[in-house]
Short mmCIF file of C-alpha atoms in Angstrom, two decimals:
data_model
loop_
_atom_site.label_atom_id
_atom_site.label_comp_id
_atom_site.label_asym_id
_atom_site.label_seq_id
_atom_site.Cartn_x
_atom_site.Cartn_y
_atom_site.Cartn_z
CA MET A 1442 0.00 0.00 0.00
CA ASN A 1443 2.83 2.41 0.84
CA GLN A 1444 4.15 2.32 -2.71
CA ALA A 1445 0.84 2.20 -4.61
CA VAL A 1446 0.47 4.93 -7.22
CA VAL A 1447 -2.22 5.93 -9.71
CA GLU A 1448 -1.64 3.69 -12.71
CA ARG A 1449 -4.77 4.06 -14.86
CA ILE A 1450 -7.58 6.56 -15.31
CA ARG A 1451 -10.85 5.85 -17.12
CA LEU A 1452 -13.45 8.55 -17.73
CA PHE A 1453 -17.09 7.87 -18.57
CA PHE A 1454 -19.57 10.45 -19.81
CA ILE A 1455 -23.15 9.62 -18.80
CA GLU A 1456 -26.37 11.33 -19.86
CA SER A 1457 -29.07 9.88 -17.63
CA PRO A 1458 -32.81 10.11 -18.33
CA ILE A 1459 -34.88 11.49 -15.46
CA LYS A 1460 -38.44 10.61 -14.48
CA MET A 1461 -39.74 14.17 -14.07
CA ALA A 1462 -38.90 17.74 -14.98
CA ARG A 1463 -37.47 19.96 -12.23
CA LEU A 1464 -38.33 23.67 -11.94
CA GLN A 1465 -35.72 25.66 -10.02
CA GLY A 1466 -35.08 29.38 -9.75
CA VAL A 1467 -31.85 29.73 -11.72
CA GLY A 1468 -32.67 27.08 -14.30
CA ASN A 1469 -34.90 24.15 -15.13
CA VAL A 1470 -34.04 20.55 -15.92
CA LYS A 1471 -35.95 18.04 -18.03
CA GLY A 1472 -35.16 14.99 -20.10
CA THR A 1473 -31.65 14.09 -18.96
CA VAL A 1474 -28.82 15.09 -16.66
CA LYS A 1475 -25.11 14.75 -17.47
CA ARG A 1476 -22.34 13.37 -15.27
CA VAL A 1477 -18.72 12.23 -15.54
CA LEU A 1478 -17.57 9.09 -13.73
CA VAL A 1479 -13.91 8.66 -12.84
CA GLU A 1480 -12.34 5.25 -12.29
CA LEU A 1481 -8.81 5.24 -10.87
CA THR A 1482 -6.76 2.05 -10.66
CA ALA A 1483 -3.76 1.89 -8.35
CA SER A 1484 -0.59 -0.01 -9.15
CA ASP A 1485 -1.59 -2.68 -6.60
CA GLY A 1486 -4.87 -3.25 -8.46
CA VAL A 1487 -7.24 -1.45 -6.05
CA VAL A 1488 -9.94 0.53 -7.92
CA GLY A 1489 -11.64 3.72 -6.76
CA TRP A 1490 -14.60 5.62 -8.18
CA GLY A 1491 -15.58 9.28 -8.23
CA GLU A 1492 -18.28 11.39 -9.84
CA ALA A 1493 -18.45 14.92 -11.24
CA ALA A 1494 -22.02 16.19 -11.47
CA PRO A 1495 -22.05 19.87 -12.41
CA TRP A 1496 -25.01 21.98 -13.46
CA GLU A 1497 -24.36 24.52 -16.19
CA VAL A 1498 -26.26 27.35 -14.47
CA PHE A 1499 -24.68 26.64 -11.08
CA THR A 1500 -21.09 25.39 -11.26
CA GLY A 1501 -20.18 24.41 -14.83
CA THR A 1502 -20.74 21.72 -17.44
CA ALA A 1503 -20.06 18.00 -17.53
CA GLU A 1504 -18.19 18.49 -20.79
CA ALA A 1505 -15.86 20.99 -19.11
CA ALA A 1506 -15.33 18.65 -16.15
CA LEU A 1507 -14.38 15.86 -18.54
CA ALA A 1508 -11.87 18.06 -20.36
CA ALA A 1509 -10.45 19.37 -17.09
CA ILE A 1510 -9.67 15.87 -15.87
CA ASP A 1511 -8.49 14.42 -19.17
CA VAL A 1512 -6.35 17.29 -20.40
CA TYR A 1513 -5.15 19.20 -17.35
CA LEU A 1514 -5.43 17.01 -14.25
CA ARG A 1515 -4.49 13.62 -15.68
CA PRO A 1516 -0.77 14.50 -16.15
CA VAL A 1517 -0.55 15.57 -12.49
CA LEU A 1518 -2.43 12.55 -11.21
CA MET A 1519 -0.68 9.76 -13.08
CA GLY A 1520 2.00 8.15 -10.93
CA ARG A 1521 0.96 10.00 -7.77
CA PRO A 1522 1.02 8.00 -4.49
CA VAL A 1523 -2.60 7.19 -3.75
CA LYS A 1524 -2.22 7.78 0.00
CA ARG A 1525 -1.03 11.37 -0.40
CA VAL A 1526 -4.52 12.69 -1.03
CA ARG A 1527 -4.15 16.16 0.47
CA GLU A 1528 -0.87 16.83 -1.33
CA THR A 1529 -2.32 15.61 -4.63
CA MET A 1530 -5.34 17.88 -4.29
CA ALA A 1531 -3.06 20.87 -3.65
CA LEU A 1532 -1.14 20.03 -6.81
CA LEU A 1533 -4.38 19.82 -8.79
CA ASP A 1534 -5.37 23.27 -7.52
CA ARG A 1535 -2.03 24.63 -8.73
CA ALA A 1536 -2.43 22.99 -12.12
CA LEU A 1537 -5.94 24.29 -12.84
CA VAL A 1538 -8.07 27.05 -11.38
CA GLY A 1539 -11.72 26.26 -10.58
CA HIS A 1540 -13.40 23.09 -11.87
CA ALA A 1541 -14.39 22.02 -8.37
CA GLU A 1542 -16.54 19.14 -9.67
CA ALA A 1543 -13.64 17.59 -11.57
CA LYS A 1544 -11.39 17.79 -8.54
CA VAL A 1545 -13.86 16.33 -6.05
CA ALA A 1546 -14.43 13.39 -8.40
CA ILE A 1547 -10.71 12.64 -8.25
CA GLU A 1548 -10.59 13.04 -4.48
CA MET A 1549 -13.58 10.67 -4.09
CA ALA A 1550 -11.78 8.04 -6.13
CA LEU A 1551 -8.51 8.43 -4.20
CA LEU A 1552 -10.28 8.15 -0.85
CA ASP A 1553 -12.21 5.14 -2.16
CA ILE A 1554 -8.90 3.45 -2.99
CA VAL A 1555 -7.28 4.29 0.36
CA GLY A 1556 -10.36 3.11 2.23
CA LYS A 1557 -10.59 -0.17 0.36
CA ALA A 1558 -6.89 -0.87 0.81
CA SER A 1559 -7.01 -0.16 4.54
CA GLY A 1560 -10.43 -1.68 5.27
CA LEU A 1561 -11.77 1.70 6.42
CA SER A 1562 -14.75 3.66 5.20
CA VAL A 1563 -14.26 7.18 3.87
CA ALA A 1564 -16.07 8.43 6.98
CA ASP A 1565 -13.40 6.66 9.06
CA LEU A 1566 -10.68 8.39 7.03
CA LEU A 1567 -12.39 11.73 7.68
CA GLY A 1568 -12.33 11.26 11.45
CA GLY A 1569 -14.97 8.66 12.19
CA ARG A 1570 -18.76 8.63 12.27
CA VAL A 1571 -21.01 10.79 14.37
CA ARG A 1572 -24.16 9.44 12.66
CA ASP A 1573 -25.17 6.33 10.73
CA THR A 1574 -28.28 7.71 9.04
CA ILE A 1575 -29.16 11.13 7.62
CA PRO A 1576 -32.67 12.61 7.39
CA LEU A 1577 -33.68 12.79 3.73
CA SER A 1578 -35.14 15.94 2.19
CA PHE A 1579 -37.19 15.57 -0.99
CA SER A 1580 -37.53 18.60 -3.27
CA ILE A 1581 -41.00 19.65 -4.44
CA ALA A 1582 -40.01 20.83 -7.92
CA ASP A 1583 -42.22 19.01 -10.42
CA PRO A 1584 -44.02 21.43 -12.80
CA ASP A 1585 -47.10 19.37 -11.93
CA PHE A 1586 -47.65 20.17 -8.24
CA ALA A 1587 -50.50 17.65 -8.05
CA ALA A 1588 -48.00 14.91 -8.94
CA ASP A 1589 -45.71 16.02 -6.12
CA LEU A 1590 -48.62 16.10 -3.69
CA GLU A 1591 -49.51 12.55 -4.68
CA ARG A 1592 -45.88 11.51 -4.07
CA MET A 1593 -46.08 13.04 -0.61
CA ARG A 1594 -49.20 11.00 0.16
CA ALA A 1595 -47.11 7.88 -0.34
CA MET A 1596 -43.86 9.18 1.16
CA VAL A 1597 -45.09 10.80 4.40
CA PRO A 1598 -46.58 7.57 5.85
CA ALA A 1599 -43.30 5.83 4.96
CA GLY A 1600 -41.37 8.25 7.18
CA ASN A 1601 -40.25 10.89 4.66
CA VAL A 1602 -41.16 14.09 6.47
CA ILE A 1603 -38.73 16.72 5.10
CA TYR A 1604 -39.83 18.57 1.94
CA LYS A 1605 -38.04 21.48 0.33
CA VAL A 1606 -40.31 23.46 -1.97
CA LYS A 1607 -38.72 25.15 -4.97
CA THR A 1608 -40.35 28.58 -4.82
CA GLY A 1609 -40.10 31.70 -6.96
CA VAL A 1610 -40.40 29.84 -10.26
CA LYS A 1611 -44.19 30.00 -10.46
CA PRO A 1612 -46.25 33.10 -9.59
CA HIS A 1613 -46.17 33.99 -5.90
CA LYS A 1614 -49.90 33.28 -5.48
CA GLU A 1615 -49.34 29.74 -6.76
CA ASP A 1616 -46.49 29.24 -4.30
CA LEU A 1617 -48.74 30.35 -1.46
CA ALA A 1618 -51.52 28.05 -2.62
CA HIS A 1619 -49.12 25.10 -2.76
CA LEU A 1620 -47.77 25.81 0.70
CA GLU A 1621 -51.31 26.11 2.01
CA ALA A 1622 -52.22 22.78 0.43
CA MET A 1623 -49.23 21.04 2.01
CA ARG A 1624 -49.85 22.49 5.47
CA SER A 1625 -53.59 21.81 5.24
CA GLU A 1626 -53.11 18.15 4.36
CA PHE A 1627 -50.05 17.25 6.43
CA GLY A 1628 -49.93 19.95 9.12
CA ASP A 1629 -46.93 19.90 11.42
CA ALA A 1630 -46.18 16.29 10.50
CA ILE A 1631 -43.89 17.60 7.75
CA ASP A 1632 -40.70 19.62 8.06
CA LEU A 1633 -41.28 22.28 5.39
CA ARG A 1634 -38.39 24.18 3.80
CA LEU A 1635 -38.26 26.69 0.94
CA ASP A 1636 -35.63 27.28 -1.74
CA TYR A 1637 -35.78 30.21 -4.14
CA ASN A 1638 -32.51 29.37 -5.95
CA GLN A 1639 -31.84 33.14 -6.34
CA ALA A 1640 -35.23 33.70 -8.02
CA LEU A 1641 -36.15 36.95 -6.24
CA GLN A 1642 -34.69 40.41 -6.70
CA PRO A 1643 -33.81 42.33 -3.53
CA PHE A 1644 -36.38 45.05 -4.27
CA GLY A 1645 -39.68 43.82 -2.89
CA ALA A 1646 -38.36 40.45 -1.74
CA ILE A 1647 -39.08 41.06 1.92
CA LYS A 1648 -42.83 41.25 1.31
CA VAL A 1649 -42.75 37.90 -0.50
CA LEU A 1650 -40.69 36.33 2.26
CA ARG A 1651 -42.98 37.64 4.98
CA ASP A 1652 -45.87 35.93 3.20
CA VAL A 1653 -44.15 32.54 3.16
CA ASP A 1654 -42.79 33.07 6.68
CA ALA A 1655 -46.35 32.51 7.89
CA PHE A 1656 -46.09 28.82 6.96
CA ALA A 1657 -43.31 28.32 9.54
CA PRO A 1658 -40.65 26.83 7.26
CA THR A 1659 -37.48 25.47 8.86
CA PHE A 1660 -35.42 27.72 6.59
CA ILE A 1661 -35.61 29.83 3.45
CA GLU A 1662 -32.76 29.04 1.09
CA GLN A 1663 -31.01 31.60 -1.13
CA PRO A 1664 -33.90 33.98 -1.87
CA VAL A 1665 -31.85 36.47 -3.94
CA PRO A 1666 -28.82 36.33 -6.29
CA ARG A 1667 -25.61 35.23 -4.61
CA ASP A 1668 -23.84 38.61 -4.52
CA ASN A 1669 -26.69 40.40 -2.70
CA LEU A 1670 -25.36 39.69 0.77
CA ASP A 1671 -26.63 42.98 2.21
CA ALA A 1672 -30.18 41.93 1.27
CA MET A 1673 -29.60 38.50 2.78
CA ALA A 1674 -28.45 40.16 6.00
CA ALA A 1675 -31.61 42.28 6.03
CA PHE A 1676 -33.73 39.13 5.74
CA VAL A 1677 -31.85 37.52 8.63
CA ALA A 1678 -32.59 40.57 10.77
CA ALA A 1679 -36.25 40.91 9.74
CA LEU A 1680 -37.63 37.37 9.61
CA ASP A 1681 -38.35 34.70 12.18
CA THR A 1682 -37.39 31.99 9.71
CA PRO A 1683 -33.65 31.26 9.35
CA ILE A 1684 -31.99 32.11 6.03
CA LEU A 1685 -29.77 29.47 4.44
CA ALA A 1686 -26.99 30.45 2.04
CA ASP A 1687 -26.30 28.17 -0.92
CA GLU A 1688 -25.09 29.98 -4.03
CA SER A 1689 -23.70 32.73 -1.76
CA CYS A 1690 -21.37 30.21 -0.11
CA PHE A 1691 -19.13 28.18 -2.40
CA ASP A 1692 -15.91 28.22 -0.39
CA ALA A 1693 -14.26 29.39 2.82
CA ARG A 1694 -13.77 32.92 1.51
CA ASP A 1695 -17.48 33.19 0.71
CA LEU A 1696 -18.36 31.84 4.13
CA ASN A 1697 -16.17 34.35 5.92
CA GLU A 1698 -18.01 37.16 4.12
CA VAL A 1699 -21.40 35.63 4.96
CA ILE A 1700 -20.36 35.48 8.61
CA ARG A 1701 -18.97 39.02 8.62
CA LEU A 1702 -22.20 40.46 7.24
CA LYS A 1703 -24.47 38.13 9.23
CA ALA A 1704 -26.05 37.22 5.90
CA ALA A 1705 -27.24 33.71 6.80
CA ASN A 1706 -28.18 31.48 9.72
CA ALA A 1707 -27.08 28.24 8.00
CA ILE A 1708 -25.26 27.06 4.87
CA SER A 1709 -25.69 24.43 2.19
CA VAL A 1710 -22.61 22.23 1.81
CA LYS A 1711 -22.30 20.69 -1.66
CA LEU A 1712 -19.35 18.63 -2.79
CA MET A 1713 -19.66 20.03 -6.31
CA LYS A 1714 -19.21 23.54 -4.89
CA ALA A 1715 -16.54 22.77 -2.33
CA GLY A 1716 -14.26 20.80 -4.64
CA GLY A 1717 -13.45 18.14 -2.09
CA LEU A 1718 -14.55 16.30 1.02
CA LEU A 1719 -11.55 17.70 2.90
CA LYS A 1720 -12.44 21.22 1.79
CA ALA A 1721 -16.06 20.69 2.78
CA GLN A 1722 -14.95 19.72 6.27
CA ALA A 1723 -12.74 22.81 6.42
CA ILE A 1724 -15.71 24.99 5.45
CA MET A 1725 -17.82 23.41 8.19
CA ALA A 1726 -15.07 24.00 10.75
CA ILE A 1727 -15.46 27.73 10.09
CA ALA A 1728 -19.25 27.49 10.14
CA ASP A 1729 -19.10 25.62 13.46
CA GLN A 1730 -17.19 28.47 15.04
CA ALA A 1731 -19.86 30.92 13.86
CA GLY A 1732 -22.73 28.70 15.01
CA LEU A 1733 -24.05 28.05 11.49
CA PRO A 1734 -25.34 24.51 10.91
CA GLY A 1735 -24.91 22.84 7.53
CA TYR A 1736 -27.34 21.18 5.15
CA GLY A 1737 -26.27 18.43 2.74
CA GLY A 1738 -27.13 19.89 -0.64
CA THR A 1739 -26.83 18.26 -4.03
CA LEU A 1740 -26.88 18.97 -7.74
CA TRP A 1741 -27.56 15.98 -10.01
CA GLU A 1742 -25.32 13.32 -8.51
CA GLY A 1743 -25.95 9.64 -8.96
CA GLY A 1744 -25.08 6.89 -6.51
CA ILE A 1745 -21.31 7.42 -6.45
CA GLY A 1746 -21.56 11.10 -5.57
CA LEU A 1747 -24.39 10.36 -3.14
CA ALA A 1748 -22.26 7.77 -1.35
CA ALA A 1749 -19.41 10.27 -1.00
CA GLY A 1750 -21.82 12.86 0.37
CA THR A 1751 -23.18 10.46 2.98
CA GLN A 1752 -19.65 9.56 4.10
CA LEU A 1753 -18.87 13.28 4.49
CA ILE A 1754 -22.00 14.01 6.53
CA ALA A 1755 -21.50 10.89 8.65
CA ALA A 1756 -18.12 12.26 9.77
CA THR A 1757 -19.02 15.98 10.04
CA PRO A 1758 -21.09 16.89 13.12
CA GLY A 1759 -22.07 20.37 11.92
CA ILE A 1760 -23.92 19.13 8.82
CA SER A 1761 -26.96 18.50 10.98
CA LEU A 1762 -29.92 19.67 8.87
CA GLY A 1763 -30.26 16.52 6.77
CA CYS A 1764 -29.55 15.99 3.09
CA GLU A 1765 -31.32 16.07 -0.25
CA PHE A 1766 -29.71 12.96 -1.72
CA TYR A 1767 -32.91 11.78 -3.39
CA MET A 1768 -31.87 11.75 -7.06
CA PRO A 1769 -30.91 8.06 -7.54
CA HIS A 1770 -34.03 6.77 -5.76
CA HIS A 1771 -36.65 9.20 -6.98
CA VAL A 1772 -35.52 10.98 -10.17
CA LEU A 1773 -32.94 8.97 -12.14
CA THR A 1774 -34.45 6.16 -14.17
CA GLU A 1775 -31.40 4.02 -13.41
CA ASP A 1776 -28.01 4.26 -11.74
CA VAL A 1777 -24.63 2.53 -12.08
CA LEU A 1778 -24.47 0.85 -8.66
CA GLU A 1779 -25.12 -2.83 -8.10
CA GLU A 1780 -27.25 -1.81 -5.10
CA ARG A 1781 -28.49 1.70 -4.42
CA VAL A 1782 -27.54 3.41 -1.19
CA ALA A 1783 -30.35 2.43 1.16
CA ASN A 1784 -33.20 4.69 2.24
CA ARG A 1785 -35.01 3.65 5.42
CA ASN A 1786 -37.79 5.42 7.35
CA GLY A 1787 -37.10 8.74 5.70
CA HIS A 1788 -33.34 8.53 6.19
CA VAL A 1789 -30.35 7.79 3.97
CA VAL A 1790 -28.34 4.92 5.44
CA VAL A 1791 -24.61 5.58 5.31
CA PRO A 1792 -22.86 2.61 3.61
CA ASN A 1793 -20.78 0.50 5.98
CA GLY A 1794 -18.21 -1.04 3.65
CA PRO A 1795 -14.63 0.09 3.02
CA GLY A 1796 -14.02 3.16 0.89
CA LEU A 1797 -17.27 4.65 -0.36
CA GLY A 1798 -19.04 1.44 0.64
CA ILE A 1799 -20.54 0.83 -2.81
CA ARG A 1800 -20.09 -1.56 -5.72
CA VAL A 1801 -20.19 -0.10 -9.22
CA SER A 1802 -21.68 -2.27 -11.93
CA GLU A 1803 -19.25 -2.39 -14.84
CA ALA A 1804 -22.04 -3.69 -17.08
CA SER A 1805 -24.30 -0.77 -16.15
CA VAL A 1806 -21.51 1.75 -16.68
CA ARG A 1807 -20.73 0.35 -20.13
CA ALA A 1808 -24.43 0.22 -21.03
CA ASN A 1809 -25.09 3.83 -20.04
CA ALA A 1810 -21.87 5.65 -20.84
CA ARG A 1811 -19.23 6.28 -23.40
CA ILE A 1812 -15.60 5.68 -22.39
CA LEU A 1813 -14.15 8.99 -23.47
CA ALA A 1814 -10.65 8.51 -22.11
CA GLU A 1815 -8.76 5.45 -20.96
CA ARG A 1816 -5.05 5.29 -20.35
#
């Protein structure tokens, strides 16, 4: 293990069909979502997997992530000792600015290798577990609200009680009607959260937010565009409901500014923003000091990225507001894992095995992806 180095890199480009359209403030998704899978093989034969799942209106494109890994990061990565994860990630940052999704995919795969070789889970490598399950948040984002309401009628009795409503896409009166319908049918049995995905403009936003505040949501996520931190701070001061920063908080520098301006009460931690599990933990260390809890956000990850996210949250006490890792179970028509990461009683069950704790189906990968680079 001490001498094992990265010997082979395979990249797979996947365009996965989804079961339903998704309406979200900064952009909508229908038909398919794109991802890049990374398979690293060490010189001792141990294989690790990672996933880059960007969104073009949020972090970047899958095509750019593929090129970043194949053209710019591959030369740095080949021959690197697999155990020297932190040093390797620093070298990747020096070789290429940005492209957080590409870099976290590589880090996932390296940690998967180290975990498998040592018999430890990624959560163990990150300091050990503080939780074995994570409350699951499902996003109400179908253009057909009646279809989402019908899903809730099946999901709530099964223990799924957290629902994050994508607001600001439809007219405000429709949002209010939908919130009223959810509260009327399910009452306080559901944990209701709202996410505007930057859909509102600062002028007039406070009136809209006061209206939805009446439905007692757990938090209101990113109501205005990411650079409007003064407006976010005003909402924090004016509303009873906590404000959660997502697009306003990509990295530690962003977080320090959010804290300085008191622009949020909580943050969304996404691997595709942070660029690494180690970086995500570093961000949460700052948030912990400021008393800001974290929420496990997502973009369009499949099972590999989901597994990495669960390992991160399992080992990070401050990410205490649950996670929205619902894509493989509820939205993707199929995934590349032999067995999906388990959901039980409204919670995601953190995999127990070494590394990421998952088994990737080679047959499924080959059936659903093109090998764009292998050497």
